[in-house]
mmCIF file of N, CA, C and O in Angstrom:
data_model
loop_
_atom_site.group_PDB
_atom_site.id
_atom_site.type_symbol
_atom_site.label_atom_id
_atom_site.label_comp_id
_atom_site.label_asym_id
_atom_site.label_seq_id
_atom_site.Cartn_x
_atom_site.Cartn_y
_atom_site.Cartn_z
ATOM 1 N N MET A 1 215.957 -174.758 -95.127
ATOM 2 C CA MET A 1 215.671 -175.612 -93.765
ATOM 3 C C MET A 1 217.191 -175.986 -93.170
ATOM 4 O O MET A 1 217.777 -175.641 -93.338
ATOM 5 N N GLY A 2 216.709 -176.140 -92.022
ATOM 6 C CA GLY A 2 217.456 -176.340 -90.915
ATOM 7 C C GLY A 2 217.686 -177.546 -90.647
ATOM 8 O O GLY A 2 217.750 -178.375 -91.116
ATOM 9 N N GLU A 3 218.361 -177.885 -89.531
ATOM 10 C CA GLU A 3 218.597 -178.933 -88.510
ATOM 11 C C GLU A 3 217.324 -178.986 -86.920
ATOM 12 O O GLU A 3 217.961 -178.666 -86.469
ATOM 13 N N MET A 4 216.261 -180.155 -87.742
ATOM 14 C CA MET A 4 215.528 -180.414 -85.941
ATOM 15 C C MET A 4 216.433 -180.990 -85.240
ATOM 16 O O MET A 4 217.841 -182.756 -85.392
ATOM 17 N N VAL A 5 215.928 -180.505 -83.764
ATOM 18 C CA VAL A 5 216.928 -182.277 -82.348
ATOM 19 C C VAL A 5 216.324 -181.604 -81.657
ATOM 20 O O VAL A 5 215.381 -181.123 -80.780
ATOM 21 N N ILE A 6 216.615 -182.905 -81.189
ATOM 22 C CA ILE A 6 216.081 -183.493 -79.465
ATOM 23 C C ILE A 6 216.929 -183.004 -78.280
ATOM 24 O O ILE A 6 218.083 -183.706 -78.830
ATOM 25 N N VAL A 7 216.385 -182.733 -77.472
ATOM 26 C CA VAL A 7 217.135 -182.834 -76.071
ATOM 27 C C VAL A 7 217.281 -183.364 -75.079
ATOM 28 O O VAL A 7 215.570 -182.281 -74.861
ATOM 29 N N ALA A 8 217.648 -183.869 -74.067
ATOM 30 C CA ALA A 8 216.709 -184.415 -72.959
ATOM 31 C C ALA A 8 218.396 -183.629 -71.993
ATOM 32 O O ALA A 8 218.985 -184.115 -71.760
ATOM 33 N N TYR A 9 217.646 -182.480 -70.197
ATOM 34 C CA TYR A 9 217.758 -182.308 -69.442
ATOM 35 C C TYR A 9 217.462 -182.830 -68.663
ATOM 36 O O TYR A 9 215.910 -182.571 -68.164
ATOM 37 N N ARG A 10 218.111 -183.683 -68.074
ATOM 38 C CA ARG A 10 217.510 -183.598 -66.255
ATOM 39 C C ARG A 10 218.042 -183.225 -65.293
ATOM 40 O O ARG A 10 219.122 -182.414 -65.374
ATOM 41 N N PRO A 11 216.792 -182.734 -64.798
ATOM 42 C CA PRO A 11 217.423 -181.924 -63.642
ATOM 43 C C PRO A 11 218.545 -182.104 -61.995
ATOM 44 O O PRO A 11 218.054 -183.380 -62.121
ATOM 45 N N LYS A 12 219.440 -181.651 -62.279
ATOM 46 C CA LYS A 12 220.304 -181.525 -60.502
ATOM 47 C C LYS A 12 219.190 -181.899 -59.540
ATOM 48 O O LYS A 12 218.309 -180.316 -59.818
ATOM 49 N N PRO A 13 219.590 -181.744 -58.899
ATOM 50 C CA PRO A 13 218.859 -181.622 -57.473
ATOM 51 C C PRO A 13 217.979 -180.343 -56.731
ATOM 52 O O PRO A 13 218.835 -179.239 -56.627
ATOM 53 N N GLY A 14 216.946 -180.370 -56.910
ATOM 54 C CA GLY A 14 216.753 -178.943 -56.683
ATOM 55 C C GLY A 14 216.564 -177.552 -57.869
ATOM 56 O O GLY A 14 216.133 -176.522 -57.040
ATOM 57 N N GLN A 15 216.684 -177.947 -58.660
ATOM 58 C CA GLN A 15 217.128 -177.244 -60.110
ATOM 59 C C GLN A 15 216.044 -177.155 -60.747
ATOM 60 O O GLN A 15 216.564 -176.470 -61.627
ATOM 61 N N GLU A 16 214.683 -177.425 -60.675
ATOM 62 C CA GLU A 16 213.808 -178.108 -61.664
ATOM 63 C C GLU A 16 212.795 -176.904 -61.864
ATOM 64 O O GLU A 16 213.193 -176.856 -63.593
ATOM 65 N N GLN A 17 212.816 -176.210 -61.400
ATOM 66 C CA GLN A 17 212.468 -174.490 -61.917
ATOM 67 C C GLN A 17 213.444 -173.961 -62.511
ATOM 68 O O GLN A 17 213.028 -172.774 -63.810
ATOM 69 N N ALA A 18 214.700 -173.696 -62.254
ATOM 70 C CA ALA A 18 215.773 -172.720 -62.812
ATOM 71 C C ALA A 18 215.705 -173.652 -64.472
ATOM 72 O O ALA A 18 216.159 -173.034 -65.371
ATOM 73 N N LEU A 19 216.382 -175.038 -64.759
ATOM 74 C CA LEU A 19 216.115 -175.698 -65.807
ATOM 75 C C LEU A 19 214.171 -175.103 -66.534
ATOM 76 O O LEU A 19 215.435 -174.671 -67.662
ATOM 77 N N LEU A 20 213.838 -174.867 -65.856
ATOM 78 C CA LEU A 20 212.283 -174.926 -66.924
ATOM 79 C C LEU A 20 212.180 -173.543 -67.156
ATOM 80 O O LEU A 20 212.248 -173.199 -68.244
ATOM 81 N N GLU A 21 212.386 -172.581 -66.862
ATOM 82 C CA GLU A 21 213.017 -170.909 -66.697
ATOM 83 C C GLU A 21 214.445 -170.798 -67.662
ATOM 84 O O GLU A 21 213.700 -169.554 -69.157
ATOM 85 N N LEU A 22 215.245 -172.010 -68.173
ATOM 86 C CA LEU A 22 216.188 -171.482 -68.963
ATOM 87 C C LEU A 22 215.679 -171.889 -70.156
ATOM 88 O O LEU A 22 215.861 -171.328 -70.955
ATOM 89 N N THR A 23 215.194 -173.110 -70.571
ATOM 90 C CA THR A 23 214.390 -173.558 -71.590
ATOM 91 C C THR A 23 212.941 -172.781 -71.872
ATOM 92 O O THR A 23 213.131 -172.893 -73.191
ATOM 93 N N ARG A 24 212.779 -172.590 -71.166
ATOM 94 C CA ARG A 24 211.681 -171.362 -71.395
ATOM 95 C C ARG A 24 211.549 -169.755 -72.316
ATOM 96 O O ARG A 24 211.466 -169.241 -73.864
ATOM 97 N N HIS A 25 213.246 -169.923 -72.264
ATOM 98 C CA HIS A 25 213.613 -168.197 -73.365
ATOM 99 C C HIS A 25 214.261 -169.224 -73.977
ATOM 100 O O HIS A 25 215.649 -168.328 -74.789
ATOM 101 N N HIS A 26 215.473 -170.305 -73.906
ATOM 102 C CA HIS A 26 216.549 -170.912 -74.937
ATOM 103 C C HIS A 26 216.201 -170.380 -76.306
ATOM 104 O O HIS A 26 217.603 -169.956 -77.160
ATOM 105 N N VAL A 27 215.142 -171.025 -76.509
ATOM 106 C CA VAL A 27 215.264 -170.750 -78.607
ATOM 107 C C VAL A 27 215.069 -169.834 -78.404
ATOM 108 O O VAL A 27 215.535 -168.924 -79.805
ATOM 109 N N THR A 28 214.182 -169.035 -78.022
ATOM 110 C CA THR A 28 213.622 -167.395 -78.374
ATOM 111 C C THR A 28 215.580 -166.646 -78.220
ATOM 112 O O THR A 28 216.010 -166.230 -79.417
ATOM 113 N N ALA A 29 216.126 -167.345 -77.080
ATOM 114 C CA ALA A 29 217.549 -166.414 -77.400
ATOM 115 C C ALA A 29 218.106 -166.441 -78.044
ATOM 116 O O ALA A 29 219.338 -166.331 -79.618
ATOM 117 N N LEU A 30 218.655 -168.027 -78.926
ATOM 118 C CA LEU A 30 219.309 -168.809 -80.036
ATOM 119 C C LEU A 30 218.355 -168.125 -81.423
ATOM 120 O O LEU A 30 219.164 -167.654 -82.537
ATOM 121 N N ARG A 31 217.367 -167.480 -81.317
ATOM 122 C CA ARG A 31 216.667 -166.801 -82.353
ATOM 123 C C ARG A 31 216.804 -166.022 -82.490
ATOM 124 O O ARG A 31 217.469 -165.273 -83.145
ATOM 125 N N ARG A 32 216.933 -165.032 -81.233
ATOM 126 C CA ARG A 32 217.616 -163.601 -81.437
ATOM 127 C C ARG A 32 219.038 -163.116 -82.259
ATOM 128 O O ARG A 32 219.531 -162.237 -83.080
ATOM 129 N N LEU A 33 219.919 -164.469 -81.514
ATOM 130 C CA LEU A 33 221.308 -164.337 -82.160
ATOM 131 C C LEU A 33 220.973 -165.106 -83.634
ATOM 132 O O LEU A 33 222.563 -165.050 -84.639
ATOM 133 N N GLY A 34 219.829 -165.237 -84.511
ATOM 134 C CA GLY A 34 219.944 -165.960 -86.035
ATOM 135 C C GLY A 34 220.218 -166.966 -85.869
ATOM 136 O O GLY A 34 220.755 -167.920 -86.616
ATOM 137 N N LEU A 35 220.624 -167.730 -84.808
ATOM 138 C CA LEU A 35 220.252 -169.537 -84.874
ATOM 139 C C LEU A 35 219.342 -170.556 -85.225
ATOM 140 O O LEU A 35 219.764 -171.131 -85.565
ATOM 141 N N ALA A 36 218.361 -170.052 -84.058
ATOM 142 C CA ALA A 36 217.215 -171.360 -84.186
ATOM 143 C C ALA A 36 216.569 -170.524 -85.326
ATOM 144 O O ALA A 36 216.008 -169.446 -85.932
ATOM 145 N N THR A 37 215.749 -171.084 -85.797
ATOM 146 C CA THR A 37 214.037 -170.697 -86.876
ATOM 147 C C THR A 37 212.645 -170.259 -86.071
ATOM 148 O O THR A 37 212.624 -170.428 -85.219
ATOM 149 N N ASP A 38 212.513 -170.030 -87.347
ATOM 150 C CA ASP A 38 210.916 -169.581 -86.171
ATOM 151 C C ASP A 38 209.938 -171.049 -85.775
ATOM 152 O O ASP A 38 208.958 -170.284 -86.113
ATOM 153 N N ARG A 39 210.259 -171.969 -86.840
ATOM 154 C CA ARG A 39 209.176 -173.125 -86.243
ATOM 155 C C ARG A 39 209.374 -173.192 -84.589
ATOM 156 O O ARG A 39 209.647 -173.159 -83.671
ATOM 157 N N PRO A 40 208.351 -173.506 -84.769
ATOM 158 C CA PRO A 40 207.668 -173.330 -82.939
ATOM 159 C C PRO A 40 208.535 -174.855 -82.150
ATOM 160 O O PRO A 40 208.622 -175.736 -82.600
ATOM 161 N N ALA A 41 208.528 -174.561 -80.975
ATOM 162 C CA ALA A 41 209.624 -175.030 -80.137
ATOM 163 C C ALA A 41 208.557 -176.091 -79.241
ATOM 164 O O ALA A 41 207.704 -175.672 -79.041
ATOM 165 N N LEU A 42 209.183 -177.192 -79.123
ATOM 166 C CA LEU A 42 208.040 -177.781 -78.723
ATOM 167 C C LEU A 42 209.369 -178.386 -76.684
ATOM 168 O O LEU A 42 210.259 -178.319 -77.110
ATOM 169 N N ALA A 43 208.672 -178.295 -76.222
ATOM 170 C CA ALA A 43 208.576 -179.041 -74.584
ATOM 171 C C ALA A 43 207.949 -180.008 -74.033
ATOM 172 O O ALA A 43 207.475 -179.432 -74.207
ATOM 173 N N MET A 44 209.181 -180.907 -73.241
ATOM 174 C CA MET A 44 207.921 -181.942 -72.265
ATOM 175 C C MET A 44 208.803 -182.546 -71.537
ATOM 176 O O MET A 44 209.676 -182.560 -71.604
ATOM 177 N N ARG A 45 207.943 -183.075 -69.810
ATOM 178 C CA ARG A 45 208.716 -183.819 -69.099
ATOM 179 C C ARG A 45 208.447 -185.980 -69.356
ATOM 180 O O ARG A 45 207.560 -185.528 -69.941
ATOM 181 N N SER A 46 209.621 -186.856 -69.302
ATOM 182 C CA SER A 46 209.241 -187.234 -68.853
ATOM 183 C C SER A 46 208.285 -187.672 -67.696
ATOM 184 O O SER A 46 208.611 -187.488 -66.850
ATOM 185 N N ARG A 47 208.692 -189.173 -67.960
ATOM 186 C CA ARG A 47 207.472 -190.444 -66.487
ATOM 187 C C ARG A 47 208.640 -189.578 -65.014
ATOM 188 O O ARG A 47 208.143 -189.672 -64.374
ATOM 189 N N ASP A 48 210.141 -189.815 -65.560
ATOM 190 C CA ASP A 48 210.759 -189.318 -63.994
ATOM 191 C C ASP A 48 211.650 -187.614 -64.392
ATOM 192 O O ASP A 48 212.477 -187.803 -63.350
ATOM 193 N N GLY A 49 210.710 -186.764 -64.406
ATOM 194 C CA GLY A 49 211.132 -185.449 -65.025
ATOM 195 C C GLY A 49 212.413 -185.389 -65.341
ATOM 196 O O GLY A 49 212.668 -184.431 -65.203
ATOM 197 N N VAL A 50 212.899 -185.606 -66.365
ATOM 198 C CA VAL A 50 213.992 -184.666 -67.512
ATOM 199 C C VAL A 50 212.889 -184.435 -68.421
ATOM 200 O O VAL A 50 211.547 -184.833 -69.152
ATOM 201 N N ILE A 51 214.049 -183.211 -69.067
ATOM 202 C CA ILE A 51 212.729 -182.254 -69.861
ATOM 203 C C ILE A 51 213.314 -182.578 -71.439
ATOM 204 O O ILE A 51 214.555 -182.415 -71.579
ATOM 205 N N VAL A 52 213.044 -182.474 -71.989
ATOM 206 C CA VAL A 52 212.662 -183.066 -72.798
ATOM 207 C C VAL A 52 212.255 -181.574 -74.799
ATOM 208 O O VAL A 52 211.322 -180.975 -74.337
ATOM 209 N N GLU A 53 213.645 -181.315 -74.759
ATOM 210 C CA GLU A 53 212.819 -179.685 -76.144
ATOM 211 C C GLU A 53 213.672 -179.977 -77.591
ATOM 212 O O GLU A 53 214.155 -181.151 -77.236
ATOM 213 N N ILE A 54 212.498 -179.079 -77.929
ATOM 214 C CA ILE A 54 212.535 -180.077 -79.237
ATOM 215 C C ILE A 54 212.561 -178.668 -80.303
ATOM 216 O O ILE A 54 211.520 -178.544 -79.721
ATOM 217 N N PHE A 55 213.745 -178.622 -80.856
ATOM 218 C CA PHE A 55 213.564 -177.310 -82.145
ATOM 219 C C PHE A 55 214.716 -176.895 -83.315
ATOM 220 O O PHE A 55 215.246 -178.283 -82.789
ATOM 221 N N GLU A 56 214.307 -176.503 -84.077
ATOM 222 C CA GLU A 56 215.342 -176.112 -85.285
ATOM 223 C C GLU A 56 216.571 -175.343 -85.326
ATOM 224 O O GLU A 56 216.596 -174.040 -85.400
ATOM 225 N N TRP A 57 217.502 -175.393 -85.405
ATOM 226 C CA TRP A 57 218.364 -174.687 -85.774
ATOM 227 C C TRP A 57 218.697 -174.318 -87.660
ATOM 228 O O TRP A 57 218.115 -175.276 -87.958
ATOM 229 N N HIS A 58 219.294 -172.904 -87.871
ATOM 230 C CA HIS A 58 219.402 -172.496 -88.911
ATOM 231 C C HIS A 58 220.709 -174.036 -89.737
ATOM 232 O O HIS A 58 221.399 -173.971 -88.970
ATOM 233 N N ASP A 59 220.279 -173.847 -90.218
ATOM 234 C CA ASP A 59 221.958 -174.671 -91.111
ATOM 235 C C ASP A 59 223.057 -173.744 -91.305
ATOM 236 O O ASP A 59 222.932 -172.435 -91.013
ATOM 237 N N GLY A 60 223.811 -174.695 -90.807
ATOM 238 C CA GLY A 60 225.298 -174.444 -90.379
ATOM 239 C C GLY A 60 224.557 -174.102 -88.842
ATOM 240 O O GLY A 60 226.255 -173.211 -87.457
ATOM 241 N N ALA A 61 223.923 -173.764 -88.412
ATOM 242 C CA ALA A 61 224.300 -172.618 -86.670
ATOM 243 C C ALA A 61 224.970 -173.282 -85.334
ATOM 244 O O ALA A 61 225.318 -172.674 -84.334
ATOM 245 N N ILE A 62 225.167 -175.256 -85.857
ATOM 246 C CA ILE A 62 225.003 -175.193 -84.798
ATOM 247 C C ILE A 62 226.518 -175.019 -84.237
ATOM 248 O O ILE A 62 226.881 -174.661 -83.340
ATOM 249 N N GLN A 63 227.811 -174.918 -85.560
ATOM 250 C CA GLN A 63 228.572 -175.491 -85.220
ATOM 251 C C GLN A 63 229.153 -173.483 -85.057
ATOM 252 O O GLN A 63 229.682 -173.134 -84.539
ATOM 253 N N THR A 64 228.132 -172.518 -85.607
ATOM 254 C CA THR A 64 228.375 -171.418 -84.374
ATOM 255 C C THR A 64 228.032 -170.960 -83.251
ATOM 256 O O THR A 64 228.902 -169.973 -82.834
ATOM 257 N N ALA A 65 227.055 -171.480 -83.001
ATOM 258 C CA ALA A 65 226.682 -171.890 -81.296
ATOM 259 C C ALA A 65 228.170 -172.084 -80.336
ATOM 260 O O ALA A 65 228.274 -171.330 -79.556
ATOM 261 N N HIS A 66 228.822 -173.418 -80.863
ATOM 262 C CA HIS A 66 229.960 -173.649 -80.304
ATOM 263 C C HIS A 66 231.279 -172.556 -80.433
ATOM 264 O O HIS A 66 232.164 -172.879 -79.655
ATOM 265 N N THR A 67 230.806 -171.431 -80.911
ATOM 266 C CA THR A 67 231.945 -170.481 -80.867
ATOM 267 C C THR A 67 231.433 -169.361 -80.060
ATOM 268 O O THR A 67 231.677 -168.134 -80.142
ATOM 269 N N HIS A 68 230.014 -169.733 -80.549
ATOM 270 C CA HIS A 68 229.391 -167.986 -79.363
ATOM 271 C C HIS A 68 229.189 -167.694 -78.044
ATOM 272 O O HIS A 68 229.078 -168.778 -77.332
ATOM 273 N N PRO A 69 230.260 -166.324 -78.146
ATOM 274 C CA PRO A 69 230.249 -165.971 -76.822
ATOM 275 C C PRO A 69 228.471 -166.166 -75.893
ATOM 276 O O PRO A 69 228.440 -166.666 -74.187
ATOM 277 N N ASP A 70 227.544 -165.730 -76.171
ATOM 278 C CA ASP A 70 226.633 -166.124 -75.192
ATOM 279 C C ASP A 70 225.881 -167.242 -75.335
ATOM 280 O O ASP A 70 225.276 -167.350 -73.839
ATOM 281 N N VAL A 71 226.101 -168.109 -76.507
ATOM 282 C CA VAL A 71 226.080 -169.130 -75.905
ATOM 283 C C VAL A 71 225.793 -169.896 -75.494
ATOM 284 O O VAL A 71 225.422 -171.358 -74.516
ATOM 285 N N LEU A 72 227.272 -169.848 -75.115
ATOM 286 C CA LEU A 72 228.617 -170.959 -74.758
ATOM 287 C C LEU A 72 228.070 -170.427 -73.015
ATOM 288 O O LEU A 72 228.242 -171.151 -72.199
ATOM 289 N N ALA A 73 227.953 -168.985 -72.847
ATOM 290 C CA ALA A 73 227.759 -168.614 -71.301
ATOM 291 C C ALA A 73 226.226 -168.990 -70.612
ATOM 292 O O ALA A 73 226.031 -169.785 -70.312
ATOM 293 N N MET A 74 225.015 -169.366 -71.783
ATOM 294 C CA MET A 74 224.757 -170.498 -71.962
ATOM 295 C C MET A 74 224.512 -171.397 -71.330
ATOM 296 O O MET A 74 223.403 -172.015 -70.847
ATOM 297 N N TRP A 75 225.402 -172.389 -72.138
ATOM 298 C CA TRP A 75 225.381 -173.822 -72.335
ATOM 299 C C TRP A 75 226.188 -173.976 -70.749
ATOM 300 O O TRP A 75 225.758 -174.907 -69.773
ATOM 301 N N GLU A 76 226.856 -173.400 -70.312
ATOM 302 C CA GLU A 76 227.224 -172.634 -68.948
ATOM 303 C C GLU A 76 226.184 -172.568 -67.302
ATOM 304 O O GLU A 76 226.244 -173.633 -66.402
ATOM 305 N N HIS A 77 225.354 -172.035 -68.020
ATOM 306 C CA HIS A 77 223.723 -171.886 -66.581
ATOM 307 C C HIS A 77 223.392 -173.443 -66.624
ATOM 308 O O HIS A 77 222.970 -173.480 -65.938
ATOM 309 N N TYR A 78 223.227 -173.954 -68.099
ATOM 310 C CA TYR A 78 222.829 -174.983 -68.431
ATOM 311 C C TYR A 78 223.283 -176.355 -66.838
ATOM 312 O O TYR A 78 222.912 -176.669 -66.992
ATOM 313 N N ALA A 79 224.655 -176.043 -67.684
ATOM 314 C CA ALA A 79 225.580 -177.415 -66.910
ATOM 315 C C ALA A 79 225.604 -177.416 -65.405
ATOM 316 O O ALA A 79 225.287 -177.837 -64.760
ATOM 317 N N VAL A 80 224.683 -176.354 -64.679
ATOM 318 C CA VAL A 80 224.104 -176.195 -63.378
ATOM 319 C C VAL A 80 223.244 -176.940 -62.877
ATOM 320 O O VAL A 80 223.168 -177.124 -62.171
ATOM 321 N N VAL A 81 222.315 -176.829 -63.327
ATOM 322 C CA VAL A 81 221.095 -176.660 -63.740
ATOM 323 C C VAL A 81 220.942 -178.362 -63.868
ATOM 324 O O VAL A 81 219.628 -178.674 -63.780
ATOM 325 N N CYS A 82 221.503 -179.532 -64.944
ATOM 326 C CA CYS A 82 220.872 -179.981 -65.414
ATOM 327 C C CYS A 82 222.419 -180.413 -65.796
ATOM 328 O O CYS A 82 223.526 -180.126 -65.962
ATOM 329 N N ASP A 83 222.138 -182.462 -66.110
ATOM 330 C CA ASP A 83 222.609 -182.929 -66.940
ATOM 331 C C ASP A 83 222.051 -183.640 -68.096
ATOM 332 O O ASP A 83 220.765 -183.658 -68.495
ATOM 333 N N TYR A 84 222.893 -183.742 -69.396
ATOM 334 C CA TYR A 84 221.939 -183.661 -70.456
ATOM 335 C C TYR A 84 222.359 -185.393 -70.783
ATOM 336 O O TYR A 84 222.565 -186.221 -70.256
ATOM 337 N N VAL A 85 221.147 -185.926 -70.894
ATOM 338 C CA VAL A 85 220.620 -187.224 -70.912
ATOM 339 C C VAL A 85 220.634 -187.672 -72.511
ATOM 340 O O VAL A 85 219.901 -187.201 -73.222
ATOM 341 N N PRO A 86 220.842 -188.673 -72.716
ATOM 342 C CA PRO A 86 221.019 -189.216 -74.482
ATOM 343 C C PRO A 86 219.741 -189.925 -74.191
ATOM 344 O O PRO A 86 218.543 -190.358 -73.267
ATOM 345 N N LEU A 87 218.532 -189.925 -75.307
ATOM 346 C CA LEU A 87 217.164 -190.351 -74.682
ATOM 347 C C LEU A 87 217.010 -191.671 -75.236
ATOM 348 O O LEU A 87 215.978 -191.835 -74.249
ATOM 349 N N ASN A 88 218.026 -192.432 -75.550
ATOM 350 C CA ASN A 88 217.522 -194.327 -74.998
ATOM 351 C C ASN A 88 217.450 -194.656 -74.336
ATOM 352 O O ASN A 88 217.345 -195.457 -73.203
ATOM 353 N N GLU A 89 217.687 -193.454 -72.569
ATOM 354 C CA GLU A 89 217.684 -193.568 -71.113
ATOM 355 C C GLU A 89 216.350 -193.304 -70.825
ATOM 356 O O GLU A 89 216.364 -193.523 -69.886
ATOM 357 N N LEU A 90 215.348 -192.984 -71.607
ATOM 358 C CA LEU A 90 214.037 -192.200 -71.404
ATOM 359 C C LEU A 90 213.804 -193.567 -70.831
ATOM 360 O O LEU A 90 214.056 -194.049 -72.261
ATOM 361 N N PRO A 91 212.501 -193.658 -70.082
ATOM 362 C CA PRO A 91 211.753 -194.577 -70.167
ATOM 363 C C PRO A 91 210.880 -194.905 -71.979
ATOM 364 O O PRO A 91 210.151 -195.981 -72.380
ATOM 365 N N GLU A 92 210.764 -194.060 -71.813
ATOM 366 C CA GLU A 92 209.443 -193.701 -72.461
ATOM 367 C C GLU A 92 209.849 -193.940 -73.780
ATOM 368 O O GLU A 92 209.451 -194.549 -75.040
ATOM 369 N N SER A 93 211.774 -194.479 -74.165
ATOM 370 C CA SER A 93 211.576 -194.807 -76.174
ATOM 371 C C SER A 93 211.390 -196.468 -76.134
ATOM 372 O O SER A 93 212.017 -196.596 -76.792
ATOM 373 N N ARG A 94 211.331 -196.744 -75.112
ATOM 374 C CA ARG A 94 211.170 -198.317 -75.151
ATOM 375 C C ARG A 94 209.740 -198.807 -75.443
ATOM 376 O O ARG A 94 209.385 -199.471 -76.406
ATOM 377 N N ASP A 95 208.627 -197.419 -75.083
ATOM 378 C CA ASP A 95 207.056 -197.478 -75.586
ATOM 379 C C ASP A 95 206.848 -196.938 -77.425
ATOM 380 O O ASP A 95 207.617 -196.754 -77.800
ATOM 381 N N MET A 96 206.575 -198.208 -77.734
ATOM 382 C CA MET A 96 205.978 -197.569 -79.596
ATOM 383 C C MET A 96 205.456 -196.259 -79.034
ATOM 384 O O MET A 96 205.887 -195.649 -80.671
ATOM 385 N N PHE A 97 204.641 -195.775 -78.931
ATOM 386 C CA PHE A 97 204.284 -194.213 -78.667
ATOM 387 C C PHE A 97 204.778 -193.342 -77.504
ATOM 388 O O PHE A 97 203.604 -194.214 -76.758
ATOM 389 N N ALA A 98 205.796 -193.181 -77.150
ATOM 390 C CA ALA A 98 206.199 -192.354 -76.336
ATOM 391 C C ALA A 98 205.432 -190.761 -75.682
ATOM 392 O O ALA A 98 204.855 -190.063 -76.308
ATOM 393 N N GLN A 99 204.659 -191.040 -74.768
ATOM 394 C CA GLN A 99 203.994 -189.897 -73.912
ATOM 395 C C GLN A 99 204.872 -189.810 -73.463
ATOM 396 O O GLN A 99 205.163 -189.986 -72.177
ATOM 397 N N PHE A 100 204.531 -188.115 -73.568
ATOM 398 C CA PHE A 100 205.358 -186.714 -72.402
ATOM 399 C C PHE A 100 204.277 -186.370 -71.617
ATOM 400 O O PHE A 100 203.304 -185.854 -72.267
ATOM 401 N N GLU A 101 204.505 -185.504 -70.655
ATOM 402 C CA GLU A 101 203.773 -184.000 -70.532
ATOM 403 C C GLU A 101 204.072 -183.311 -71.204
ATOM 404 O O GLU A 101 205.497 -183.268 -71.058
ATOM 405 N N PRO A 102 202.693 -182.184 -71.411
ATOM 406 C CA PRO A 102 203.757 -181.413 -72.143
ATOM 407 C C PRO A 102 204.132 -180.032 -70.935
ATOM 408 O O PRO A 102 203.254 -179.742 -69.824
ATOM 409 N N ILE A 103 204.862 -179.279 -71.331
ATOM 410 C CA ILE A 103 205.139 -178.233 -71.041
ATOM 411 C C ILE A 103 205.198 -176.862 -72.112
ATOM 412 O O ILE A 103 205.430 -176.920 -72.727
ATOM 413 N N ASP A 104 204.546 -176.310 -71.022
ATOM 414 C CA ASP A 104 203.654 -174.673 -71.852
ATOM 415 C C ASP A 104 205.649 -173.732 -71.682
ATOM 416 O O ASP A 104 206.547 -173.840 -70.934
ATOM 417 N N LEU A 105 205.710 -174.087 -73.021
ATOM 418 C CA LEU A 105 207.146 -172.193 -73.068
ATOM 419 C C LEU A 105 206.487 -171.028 -73.854
ATOM 420 O O LEU A 105 206.017 -169.925 -73.706
#
């Protein structure tokens, strides 16, 4: 069993397509490196355009990721196309049943 994470990415102006492309390949790359489990990942869009991703890390993989050169390079690409957003800043976080637009991965 691993750790489920939920991360929210606000695309920088003009970068939504690049962010979507990164997100579509993100968990596949982590799996190839042995860092993410085979549990299906989910992606969705908030009302204000923030991309939300849910996936599962293998036990201990988060610490490994912070020193793995391939992951660090991927995170550098994310920094170019988005800003990370705390979940409580999403408008949906105030709803009893938060609803998002699904994104195919």
